[in-house]
Tab-separated table of C-alpha atoms and ligand atoms in Angstrom:
chain	number	residue	atom	x	y	z
A	1	MET	CA	-35.287	30.253	-64.789
A	2	THR	CA	-37.974	31.122	-61.976
A	3	VAL	CA	-41.553	32.344	-63.752
A	4	SER	CA	-43.266	32.702	-59.520
A	5	SER	CA	-44.747	35.859	-59.335
A	6	ILE	CA	-42.341	38.571	-57.555
A	7	ASN	CA	-45.070	40.726	-54.727
A	8	SER	CA	-44.642	43.612	-53.041
A	9	HIS	CA	-43.677	42.254	-50.012
A	10	ASP	CA	-40.580	40.034	-51.113
A	11	LYS	CA	-37.618	41.305	-49.100
A	12	GLU	CA	-35.675	43.620	-51.280
A	13	ARG	CA	-37.764	44.546	-54.083
A	14	PRO	CA	-37.575	44.049	-57.694
A	15	ILE	CA	-36.566	45.976	-60.795
A	16	LEU	CA	-38.464	46.512	-63.848
A	17	VAL	CA	-35.983	46.307	-66.821
A	18	THR	CA	-38.540	46.105	-70.056
A	19	GLY	CA	-36.801	45.359	-73.438
A	20	GLY	CA	-34.724	42.366	-70.888
A	21	ALA	CA	-34.525	39.490	-73.853
A	22	GLY	CA	-32.725	41.595	-76.186
A	23	PHE	CA	-28.848	42.180	-76.448
A	24	ILE	CA	-27.920	44.793	-73.904
A	25	GLY	CA	-30.831	43.517	-71.426
A	26	THR	CA	-29.350	39.847	-71.609
A	27	ASN	CA	-26.125	41.031	-71.093
A	28	PHE	CA	-27.748	43.538	-67.996
A	29	ILE	CA	-29.557	40.886	-66.866
A	30	LEU	CA	-27.224	37.837	-66.108
A	31	ASP	CA	-24.939	39.978	-65.057
A	32	TRP	CA	-27.466	41.794	-62.751
A	33	LEU	CA	-28.035	38.521	-61.070
A	34	LYS	CA	-24.235	37.474	-60.225
A	35	THR	CA	-23.894	40.976	-57.906
A	36	GLU	CA	-26.890	42.041	-56.642
A	37	LYS	CA	-29.481	41.174	-54.556
A	38	ALA	CA	-32.495	42.754	-56.063
A	39	PRO	CA	-35.243	39.799	-57.868
A	40	ILE	CA	-35.681	41.652	-61.515
A	41	ILE	CA	-38.882	41.104	-63.939
A	42	ASN	CA	-38.695	41.020	-67.351
A	43	LEU	CA	-41.052	42.713	-69.347
A	44	ASP	CA	-40.815	42.160	-72.812
A	45	LYS	CA	-42.569	41.841	-76.043
A	46	LEU	CA	-40.332	39.407	-77.880
A	47	THR	CA	-39.933	40.399	-81.209
A	48	TYR	CA	-37.183	39.135	-83.315
A	49	ALA	CA	-34.911	40.549	-81.120
A	50	GLY	CA	-36.026	39.259	-78.182
A	51	ASN	CA	-34.655	35.608	-77.136
A	52	LEU	CA	-35.767	33.503	-74.122
A	53	ASP	CA	-33.291	30.794	-75.066
A	54	ASN	CA	-30.436	33.062	-73.132
A	55	PHE	CA	-31.692	32.127	-70.003
A	56	SER	CA	-31.363	28.966	-70.044
A	57	ALA	CA	-28.757	29.061	-68.195
A	58	ILE	CA	-29.210	30.321	-64.952
A	59	SER	CA	-30.022	28.685	-62.027
A	60	PRO	CA	-33.830	27.756	-61.899
A	61	ASP	CA	-34.003	29.760	-58.159
A	62	SER	CA	-32.739	33.054	-59.834
A	63	MET	CA	-34.912	35.831	-58.775
A	64	ILE	CA	-35.880	36.879	-62.655
A	65	GLU	CA	-39.871	36.838	-63.405
A	66	PHE	CA	-40.320	37.456	-66.804
A	67	ILE	CA	-43.582	38.535	-68.378
A	68	HIS	CA	-44.916	38.719	-71.937
A	69	GLY	CA	-45.910	42.672	-73.385
A	70	ASP	CA	-46.025	45.399	-74.339
A	71	ILE	CA	-44.203	48.264	-72.741
A	72	GLY	CA	-47.282	49.819	-74.714
A	73	ASP	CA	-49.623	48.167	-72.338
A	74	THR	CA	-51.200	50.260	-69.775
A	75	GLU	CA	-53.427	48.242	-68.753
A	76	LEU	CA	-50.667	44.938	-68.361
A	77	VAL	CA	-48.042	47.068	-67.326
A	78	ARG	CA	-49.948	48.999	-64.567
A	79	ALA	CA	-51.105	45.993	-62.904
A	80	LEU	CA	-47.886	44.817	-62.517
A	81	LEU	CA	-46.774	48.016	-61.276
A	82	GLU	CA	-49.330	47.539	-58.504
A	83	ARG	CA	-48.213	44.204	-57.288
A	84	ALA	CA	-44.230	44.250	-57.705
A	85	ARG	CA	-43.581	47.814	-56.959
A	86	PRO	CA	-40.592	47.821	-58.388
A	87	GLN	CA	-38.386	50.249	-56.987
A	88	ALA	CA	-36.810	50.891	-60.701
A	89	ILE	CA	-37.574	51.245	-63.799
A	90	LEU	CA	-34.993	50.244	-66.642
A	91	ASN	CA	-36.422	50.905	-70.015
A	92	PHE	CA	-34.075	49.215	-72.342
A	93	ALA	CA	-37.021	47.917	-74.963
A	94	ALA	CA	-37.051	49.884	-78.129
A	95	GLU	CA	-36.712	49.008	-81.985
A	96	SER	CA	-32.594	49.377	-82.290
A	97	HIS	CA	-32.143	48.186	-85.447
A	98	VAL	CA	-31.017	51.310	-87.953
A	99	ASP	CA	-31.379	49.869	-91.008
A	100	ARG	CA	-35.350	48.682	-90.456
A	101	SER	CA	-35.536	51.813	-88.920
A	102	ILE	CA	-35.191	52.844	-93.099
A	103	ARG	CA	-37.426	50.564	-94.564
A	104	ASP	CA	-40.191	50.469	-92.230
A	105	PRO	CA	-40.079	53.773	-89.343
A	106	ALA	CA	-43.826	52.797	-87.702
A	107	GLU	CA	-42.564	50.001	-85.183
A	108	PHE	CA	-39.928	52.382	-83.741
A	109	ILE	CA	-42.624	55.417	-83.391
A	110	ASP	CA	-44.843	52.894	-82.114
A	111	THR	CA	-42.374	51.644	-79.296
A	112	ASN	CA	-39.459	53.997	-78.739
A	113	ILE	CA	-42.057	57.115	-78.731
A	114	VAL	CA	-45.042	55.913	-78.043
A	115	GLY	CA	-44.176	53.167	-75.666
A	116	THR	CA	-41.946	55.475	-74.422
A	117	PHE	CA	-44.066	58.054	-73.451
A	118	LYS	CA	-46.801	55.038	-72.363
A	119	LEU	CA	-44.452	53.918	-69.964
A	120	LEU	CA	-43.570	57.497	-68.578
A	121	GLU	CA	-47.361	57.808	-67.312
A	122	CYS	CA	-47.469	54.400	-65.969
A	123	ALA	CA	-44.271	55.081	-63.809
A	124	ARG	CA	-45.289	58.839	-63.083
A	125	ASP	CA	-48.645	57.303	-61.578
A	126	HIS	CA	-47.046	54.654	-59.894
A	127	TRP	CA	-44.219	57.181	-58.232
A	128	GLU	CA	-47.042	59.314	-57.659
A	129	ARG	CA	-48.865	57.072	-55.038
A	130	LEU	CA	-45.376	56.068	-53.258
A	131	ARG	CA	-45.276	56.912	-50.082
A	132	GLY	CA	-41.831	58.717	-48.395
A	133	GLU	CA	-38.218	56.408	-48.443
A	134	GLU	CA	-40.060	54.504	-51.138
A	135	GLY	CA	-40.856	57.098	-53.447
A	136	ARG	CA	-37.711	59.088	-52.879
A	137	ALA	CA	-35.728	55.711	-53.716
A	138	PHE	CA	-37.603	55.358	-56.914
A	139	ARG	CA	-36.123	55.860	-60.125
A	140	PHE	CA	-37.263	55.110	-63.990
A	141	LEU	CA	-33.853	55.146	-66.298
A	142	GLN	CA	-33.579	55.354	-69.833
A	143	VAL	CA	-31.327	53.035	-71.859
A	144	SER	CA	-30.294	55.357	-74.992
A	145	THR	CA	-27.647	56.138	-77.688
A	146	ASP	CA	-25.052	58.645	-79.303
A	147	GLU	CA	-27.181	58.545	-82.264
A	148	VAL	CA	-29.365	61.266	-81.346
A	149	TYR	CA	-26.268	63.370	-81.294
A	150	GLY	CA	-25.977	62.928	-85.150
A	151	SER	CA	-23.043	62.998	-87.343
A	152	LEU	CA	-19.475	64.317	-86.414
A	153	GLN	CA	-16.709	65.977	-88.370
A	154	PRO	CA	-12.907	63.992	-88.490
A	155	SER	CA	-12.373	68.094	-86.442
A	156	GLN	CA	-14.833	67.546	-84.085
A	157	ASP	CA	-15.034	66.902	-80.283
A	158	PRO	CA	-16.139	63.755	-79.161
A	159	PHE	CA	-20.300	64.268	-77.543
A	160	ARG	CA	-21.163	65.288	-74.641
A	161	GLU	CA	-24.232	65.645	-72.271
A	162	GLU	CA	-24.673	69.235	-73.392
A	163	ASN	CA	-24.352	68.148	-77.326
A	164	ALA	CA	-28.020	69.262	-79.323
A	165	PHE	CA	-29.925	66.649	-80.589
A	166	VAL	CA	-29.504	66.032	-84.455
A	167	PRO	CA	-30.775	62.827	-85.513
A	168	SER	CA	-30.248	61.466	-88.859
A	169	SER	CA	-31.880	57.912	-89.021
A	170	PRO	CA	-35.804	57.037	-88.242
A	171	TYR	CA	-34.167	55.298	-85.238
A	172	ALA	CA	-32.161	57.981	-84.220
A	173	ALA	CA	-35.014	60.393	-84.314
A	174	SER	CA	-37.007	58.074	-82.540
A	175	LYS	CA	-34.597	58.127	-79.263
A	176	ALA	CA	-33.953	61.490	-79.626
A	177	ALA	CA	-37.798	62.005	-79.531
A	178	ALA	CA	-37.830	58.994	-76.415
A	179	ASP	CA	-35.477	60.938	-74.904
A	180	HIS	CA	-36.996	64.124	-75.047
A	181	LEU	CA	-39.941	62.745	-72.479
A	182	VAL	CA	-38.300	61.524	-70.249
A	183	ARG	CA	-36.335	64.928	-69.366
A	184	ALA	CA	-39.854	66.319	-69.950
A	185	TRP	CA	-41.550	64.322	-67.781
A	186	HIS	CA	-38.802	65.176	-64.966
A	187	LYS	CA	-38.961	69.157	-65.885
A	188	THR	CA	-42.708	68.438	-65.700
A	189	TYR	CA	-43.931	66.508	-63.224
A	190	GLY	CA	-40.913	66.093	-61.272
A	191	LEU	CA	-40.256	61.699	-62.514
A	192	PRO	CA	-36.745	60.804	-60.666
A	193	VAL	CA	-35.343	59.611	-64.052
A	194	LEU	CA	-31.694	59.221	-65.341
A	195	THR	CA	-30.492	58.746	-68.750
A	196	THR	CA	-27.715	57.045	-70.571
A	197	ASN	CA	-26.126	57.189	-73.690
A	198	CYS	CA	-24.134	54.419	-75.098
A	199	SER	CA	-22.663	54.183	-78.186
A	200	ASN	CA	-21.786	51.411	-80.262
A	201	ASN	CA	-21.725	47.580	-78.231
A	202	TYR	CA	-20.792	44.546	-79.589
A	203	GLY	CA	-20.248	40.959	-77.572
A	204	PRO	CA	-22.755	37.871	-76.798
A	205	TYR	CA	-26.143	37.481	-77.711
A	206	GLN	CA	-26.306	40.375	-80.222
A	207	PHE	CA	-28.625	39.526	-83.100
A	208	PRO	CA	-26.829	39.286	-86.139
A	209	GLU	CA	-27.933	41.748	-88.459
A	210	LYS	CA	-25.729	44.374	-86.336
A	211	LEU	CA	-21.893	44.785	-88.012
A	212	ILE	CA	-20.088	42.571	-85.504
A	213	PRO	CA	-22.369	39.586	-85.145
A	214	LEU	CA	-23.464	39.874	-88.801
A	215	MET	CA	-19.479	40.219	-90.418
A	216	ILE	CA	-19.027	36.669	-88.929
A	217	ILE	CA	-21.905	34.783	-88.872
A	218	GLN	CA	-20.964	35.883	-93.157
A	219	ALA	CA	-17.387	35.105	-92.924
A	220	LEU	CA	-18.068	31.110	-91.530
A	221	SER	CA	-20.694	31.308	-94.051
A	222	GLY	CA	-18.664	32.130	-96.885
A	223	LYS	CA	-20.072	34.991	-97.885
A	224	GLN	CA	-19.418	38.774	-98.824
A	225	LEU	CA	-18.447	40.920	-95.840
A	226	PRO	CA	-20.760	43.327	-97.334
A	227	ILE	CA	-19.227	47.514	-95.828
A	228	TYR	CA	-22.059	50.428	-96.611
A	229	GLY	CA	-20.294	52.564	-98.454
A	230	ASP	CA	-16.125	53.101	-98.199
A	231	GLY	CA	-16.349	52.166	-95.137
A	232	MET	CA	-14.478	54.832	-93.182
A	233	HIS	CA	-17.815	55.710	-91.186
A	234	SER	CA	-16.210	55.210	-87.466
A	235	ARG	CA	-17.979	54.642	-84.359
A	236	ASP	CA	-16.309	54.516	-80.828
A	237	TRP	CA	-16.961	50.174	-79.661
A	238	LEU	CA	-17.617	49.526	-76.101
A	239	TYR	CA	-17.664	46.313	-75.012
A	240	VAL	CA	-21.289	45.223	-73.336
A	241	ALA	CA	-20.561	44.295	-70.221
A	242	ASP	CA	-19.307	47.766	-69.395
A	243	HIS	CA	-21.957	49.132	-70.487
A	244	CYS	CA	-24.158	46.960	-68.278
A	245	SER	CA	-21.441	48.221	-65.668
A	246	ALA	CA	-21.955	52.087	-66.468
A	247	VAL	CA	-26.568	51.670	-66.120
A	248	ARG	CA	-25.839	49.895	-63.298
A	249	THR	CA	-23.756	52.187	-61.995
A	250	VAL	CA	-26.021	54.810	-63.039
A	251	LEU	CA	-28.670	53.612	-60.840
A	252	GLN	CA	-26.783	53.770	-57.812
A	253	ALA	CA	-25.284	56.912	-58.367
A	254	GLY	CA	-25.982	59.035	-60.490
A	255	ARG	CA	-27.757	62.320	-60.211
A	256	MET	CA	-31.256	62.232	-60.562
A	257	GLY	CA	-32.460	64.304	-64.088
A	258	GLU	CA	-29.165	64.291	-65.074
A	259	VAL	CA	-27.176	62.656	-68.246
A	260	TYR	CA	-24.961	60.480	-68.259
A	261	ASN	CA	-22.859	59.373	-72.142
A	262	VAL	CA	-21.098	56.596	-72.029
A	263	GLY	CA	-18.208	55.488	-74.417
A	264	GLY	CA	-15.151	52.941	-74.991
A	265	ARG	CA	-12.736	55.820	-75.973
A	266	ASN	CA	-12.463	53.345	-79.068
A	267	GLU	CA	-13.000	55.285	-82.334
A	268	LYS	CA	-12.604	52.631	-85.496
A	269	THR	CA	-13.315	52.750	-88.498
A	270	ASN	CA	-15.587	49.853	-89.981
A	271	ARG	CA	-12.826	48.524	-91.959
A	272	ASP	CA	-11.085	48.235	-89.592
A	273	ILE	CA	-13.460	46.272	-87.001
A	274	VAL	CA	-14.034	44.083	-90.140
A	275	LEU	CA	-10.230	43.403	-91.004
A	276	ALA	CA	-10.282	42.928	-87.113
A	277	ILE	CA	-12.915	40.161	-86.909
A	278	CYS	CA	-11.259	38.552	-90.472
A	279	ALA	CA	-7.396	38.274	-88.198
A	280	VAL	CA	-8.905	36.800	-84.810
A	281	LEU	CA	-11.010	33.837	-87.106
A	282	ASP	CA	-8.023	33.408	-88.610
A	283	ALA	CA	-6.600	32.621	-86.040
A	284	GLU	CA	-8.979	30.620	-84.663
A	285	VAL	CA	-11.005	29.116	-87.372
A	286	PRO	CA	-8.536	29.198	-90.384
A	287	ARG	CA	-10.581	29.261	-93.900
A	288	VAL	CA	-9.371	25.184	-95.118
A	289	ASP	CA	-8.016	27.064	-98.763
A	290	GLY	CA	-5.687	28.345	-96.186
A	291	GLU	CA	-6.627	32.154	-97.366
A	292	SER	CA	-7.435	35.127	-94.988
A	293	TYR	CA	-11.180	36.114	-94.170
A	294	CYS	CA	-10.411	39.447	-95.578
A	295	GLU	CA	-10.466	37.897	-99.098
A	296	GLN	CA	-14.663	37.853	-98.742
A	297	ILE	CA	-14.363	41.728	-98.222
A	298	GLY	CA	-16.848	43.600	-100.433
A	299	SER	CA	-18.325	46.727	-100.745
A	300	VAL	CA	-21.845	47.466	-101.228
A	301	GLN	CA	-24.318	50.412	-101.708
A	302	ASP	CA	-24.386	52.725	-98.717
A	303	ARG	CA	-26.544	53.302	-95.626
A	304	PRO	CA	-28.706	56.319	-96.365
A	305	GLY	CA	-28.095	59.050	-94.089
A	306	HIS	CA	-25.359	57.540	-92.897
A	307	ASP	CA	-23.527	59.155	-89.932
A	308	ARG	CA	-20.089	59.191	-90.534
A	309	ARG	CA	-19.229	59.259	-87.287
A	310	TYR	CA	-19.454	59.248	-83.922
A	311	ALA	CA	-17.180	59.726	-80.785
A	312	ILE	CA	-18.283	59.352	-77.320
A	313	ASP	CA	-17.191	62.154	-74.246
A	314	SER	CA	-17.567	59.695	-70.941
A	315	SER	CA	-15.613	62.042	-68.569
A	316	LYS	CA	-19.178	63.304	-66.608
A	317	ILE	CA	-19.628	59.184	-65.624
A	318	GLU	CA	-15.570	58.774	-65.324
A	319	SER	CA	-15.080	61.393	-63.201
A	320	GLU	CA	-18.580	62.188	-61.462
A	321	LEU	CA	-19.135	58.467	-61.080
A	322	GLY	CA	-16.220	56.795	-61.035
A	323	TRP	CA	-16.872	54.458	-64.122
A	324	SER	CA	-14.621	53.044	-66.090
A	325	PRO	CA	-14.697	50.459	-69.347
A	326	GLN	CA	-12.773	47.198	-68.204
A	327	GLU	CA	-12.268	45.624	-71.448
A	328	THR	CA	-9.997	46.204	-74.530
A	329	PHE	CA	-11.374	46.269	-77.781
A	330	GLU	CA	-8.942	43.378	-78.387
A	331	SER	CA	-9.640	41.143	-75.832
A	332	GLY	CA	-13.476	42.549	-76.003
A	333	LEU	CA	-13.384	41.268	-79.194
A	334	ARG	CA	-12.178	38.067	-78.742
A	335	LYS	CA	-13.897	36.990	-76.418
A	336	THR	CA	-17.247	38.174	-78.842
A	337	VAL	CA	-15.934	35.861	-81.723
A	338	ARG	CA	-15.373	32.870	-79.140
A	339	TRP	CA	-18.246	32.838	-78.218
A	340	TYR	CA	-20.550	32.734	-81.483
A	341	LEU	CA	-18.082	29.580	-82.278
A	342	SER	CA	-19.034	28.105	-79.886
A	343	ASN	CA	-23.375	28.782	-79.492
A	344	ARG	CA	-24.034	28.243	-83.235
A	345	ASP	CA	-26.809	26.608	-82.497
A	346	TRP	CA	-27.758	30.267	-81.052
A	347	LEU	CA	-26.729	32.014	-84.629
A	348	ALA	CA	-29.095	29.702	-86.435
A	349	GLY	CA	-32.304	29.886	-84.289
A	350	SER	CA	-32.019	33.233	-84.736
A	351	ARG	CA	-31.582	33.200	-88.517
A	352	GLN	CA	-34.891	31.278	-88.401
A	353	ALA	CA	-36.366	34.772	-86.436
A	354	PRO	CA	-40.092	35.438	-86.935
A	355	THR	CA	-41.380	36.625	-91.018
A	356	GLY	CA	-39.956	40.439	-92.358
A	357	THR	CA	-36.170	39.918	-90.389
A	358	GLU	CA	-34.028	37.458	-92.846
A	359	VAL	CA	-33.150	39.989	-95.621
A	360	ASN	CA	-30.914	42.912	-94.488
A	361	PHE	CA	-31.580	46.232	-96.192
A	362	ASN	CA	-28.930	45.130	-98.637
A	363	GLY	CA	-30.782	42.377	-99.419
A	364	LEU	CA	-28.816	40.021	-97.958
A	365	GLN	CA	-30.202	36.729	-96.797
A	366	ILE	CA	-28.836	36.391	-93.266
B	1	NAD	P1	-32.160	44.623	-79.195
B	1	NAD	O1	-33.085	45.056	-80.396
B	1	NAD	O2	-31.042	43.821	-79.085
B	1	NAD	O3	-32.981	43.800	-78.226
B	1	NAD	C1	-34.364	45.045	-77.881
B	1	NAD	C2	-35.392	44.205	-77.087
B	1	NAD	O4	-36.641	44.633	-76.801
B	1	NAD	C3	-36.581	42.728	-77.436
B	1	NAD	O5	-35.794	42.172	-76.585
B	1	NAD	C4	-37.225	43.003	-77.894
B	1	NAD	O6	-38.165	41.700	-78.093
B	1	NAD	C5	-38.104	44.228	-76.998
B	1	NAD	N1	-38.875	45.094	-77.628
B	1	NAD	C6	-38.903	45.585	-77.967
B	1	NAD	N2	-40.544	46.174	-78.334
B	1	NAD	C7	-41.117	46.521	-77.037
B	1	NAD	C8	-41.721	46.712	-77.173
B	1	NAD	N3	-42.846	47.596	-77.480
B	1	NAD	N4	-42.270	45.954	-76.329
B	1	NAD	C9	-41.248	45.472	-75.083
B	1	NAD	N5	-40.806	45.344	-75.108
B	1	NAD	C10	-39.697	45.480	-76.845
B	1	NAD	O7	-31.894	45.751	-78.224
B	1	NAD	P2	-30.215	46.050	-77.702
B	1	NAD	O8	-29.277	47.011	-78.497
B	1	NAD	O9	-30.684	44.921	-76.543
B	1	NAD	O10	-30.478	47.549	-77.482
B	1	NAD	C11	-31.204	48.167	-75.827
B	1	NAD	C12	-31.793	49.276	-75.537
B	1	NAD	O11	-30.257	49.673	-75.380
B	1	NAD	C13	-31.654	50.397	-76.914
B	1	NAD	O12	-33.306	51.154	-76.525
B	1	NAD	C14	-30.987	50.807	-77.627
B	1	NAD	O13	-31.255	51.576	-78.389
B	1	NAD	C15	-30.066	51.438	-76.717
B	1	NAD	N6	-28.662	51.293	-77.349
B	1	NAD	C16	-27.674	50.336	-78.099
B	1	NAD	C17	-26.763	49.908	-78.359
B	1	NAD	C18	-26.379	48.945	-79.472
B	1	NAD	O14	-25.184	49.148	-79.569
B	1	NAD	N7	-26.616	47.868	-79.204
B	1	NAD	C19	-26.119	51.208	-78.138
B	1	NAD	C20	-26.455	52.249	-77.542
B	1	NAD	C21	-28.399	52.021	-76.689
B	2	DAU	O1	-24.328	53.988	-81.723
B	2	DAU	C1	-24.922	52.889	-81.191
B	2	DAU	C2	-26.038	52.271	-82.015
B	2	DAU	O2	-25.198	51.330	-82.591
B	2	DAU	C3	-27.448	52.150	-81.570
B	2	DAU	O3	-27.786	53.004	-80.894
B	2	DAU	C4	-28.108	51.074	-82.160
B	2	DAU	O4	-29.044	50.601	-81.898
B	2	DAU	C5	-26.957	50.064	-83.152
B	2	DAU	O5	-27.968	49.508	-83.926
B	2	DAU	C6	-26.011	50.857	-83.231
B	2	DAU	O6	-26.453	51.744	-84.445
B	2	DAU	P1	-25.471	51.170	-85.888
B	2	DAU	O7	-25.504	51.960	-86.682
B	2	DAU	O8	-23.542	52.066	-85.134
B	2	DAU	O9	-24.911	49.417	-85.760
B	2	DAU	P2	-24.364	48.673	-87.207
B	2	DAU	O10	-23.846	47.479	-86.280
B	2	DAU	O11	-26.004	48.428	-87.974
B	2	DAU	O12	-23.615	49.418	-88.513
B	2	DAU	C7	-22.483	49.945	-87.941
B	2	DAU	C8	-21.977	51.113	-88.669
B	2	DAU	O13	-21.523	49.859	-89.507
B	2	DAU	C9	-22.367	51.165	-89.871
B	2	DAU	O14	-21.352	52.475	-89.627
B	2	DAU	C10	-23.322	50.656	-90.636
B	2	DAU	C11	-22.365	49.790	-90.610
B	2	DAU	N1	-22.464	48.177	-91.762
B	2	DAU	C12	-23.662	47.380	-91.161
B	2	DAU	C13	-23.761	46.649	-91.763
B	2	DAU	C14	-24.654	45.672	-90.308
B	2	DAU	C15	-22.225	47.748	-92.516
B	2	DAU	O15	-21.219	48.486	-93.268
B	2	DAU	N2	-22.410	46.896	-93.092
B	2	DAU	C16	-23.096	46.136	-92.811
B	2	DAU	O16	-23.495	45.103	-93.317
């Protein structure tokens, strides 16, 4: 990765991606570099979830600069904005795992709420100094989640952008608070913001505390596949590349101040997800004893406050901006399992993440 400084006089002004060393940020940057010309500055604190090795395969002359830092470090962010004059800030940085937020919510408040507030203030200060076309073109894009809308009853329609926020977990509440701040900075100060609220992502580079990579690693290690409660909780799964293309579409064509829901129209129960993972593993790497990986499925204590159902109505982004997901769940899951099978070093590396990260909510060693 090129670590040369990207300056304001570079021909195409950069975009600033925060949290770009995490799961979705990594996928976003790798996709962006394939199709777009604007350079990227990746500002990341490198928590347990951030991994710079994700970029080891990109060409050394790629236009990407990495800055190790916190979105809440106002001095650092102000200096960065002044030097690089990015055309947009895309805020992916967050504490993102619900179970961790239940165990220890403080970091979620610090990064997701206070960090976003500080980043918004830096963005506002920067934007207010921009003149003419540079000011008109500037955007602040907040990457958010469907969890802000709370849990759906089986009979309820999927979440629309107008739904009220009824978050359940400390994570969801912290993301909802950040979304409110983003909206307020637009209404009060006119900051040109965009927000995306996306459903559950899966794909390469996801930290193996989340359902799909955790189940893959547990299965390959011959351990239990721990399904919370009755396993009938459902999520709307979207392949990560489709989320990335949605973020690019909203950045390029979204109406200022608007919110766009992003989903895969692909609701599945957790039990069905785990069965599907086992079926792919059975085909790709059969167990030596000839049994199915399904034999490893077990039920464990439920997550406190566990939302029963999420589903996204993405008709706004589809009809207004022409976005639609390209990957089917079957092909996306196969690609994902194959990626983890071919990147066991990456998996092993993530297991040695910094302290406090080795045990998931149910006390499993991952
Ligand atoms: P992740 O946990 O994999 O990555 C988060 C990244 O942010 C890491 O690289 C971490 O080092 C960095 N980071 C954390 N605190 C920081 C700080 N204070 N300053 C700078 N960097 C910091 O998360 P993810 O799954 O890639 O999610 C990215 C964003 O997308 C989050 O805002 C999340 O809420 C949202 N989102 C995630 C999903 C999903 O299914 N994973 C779905 C919808 C929305
Ligand atoms: O909906 C979007 C959200 O999706 C994002 O905002 C979050 O950042 C992301 O982590 C994800 O949240 P979930 O809580 O839905 O994801 P997770 O992978 O942790 O769990 C998915 C479902 O699987 C959930 O119902 C809990 C269940 N689960 C999870 C784990 C880790 C299990 O049954 N067993 C497990 O071991």
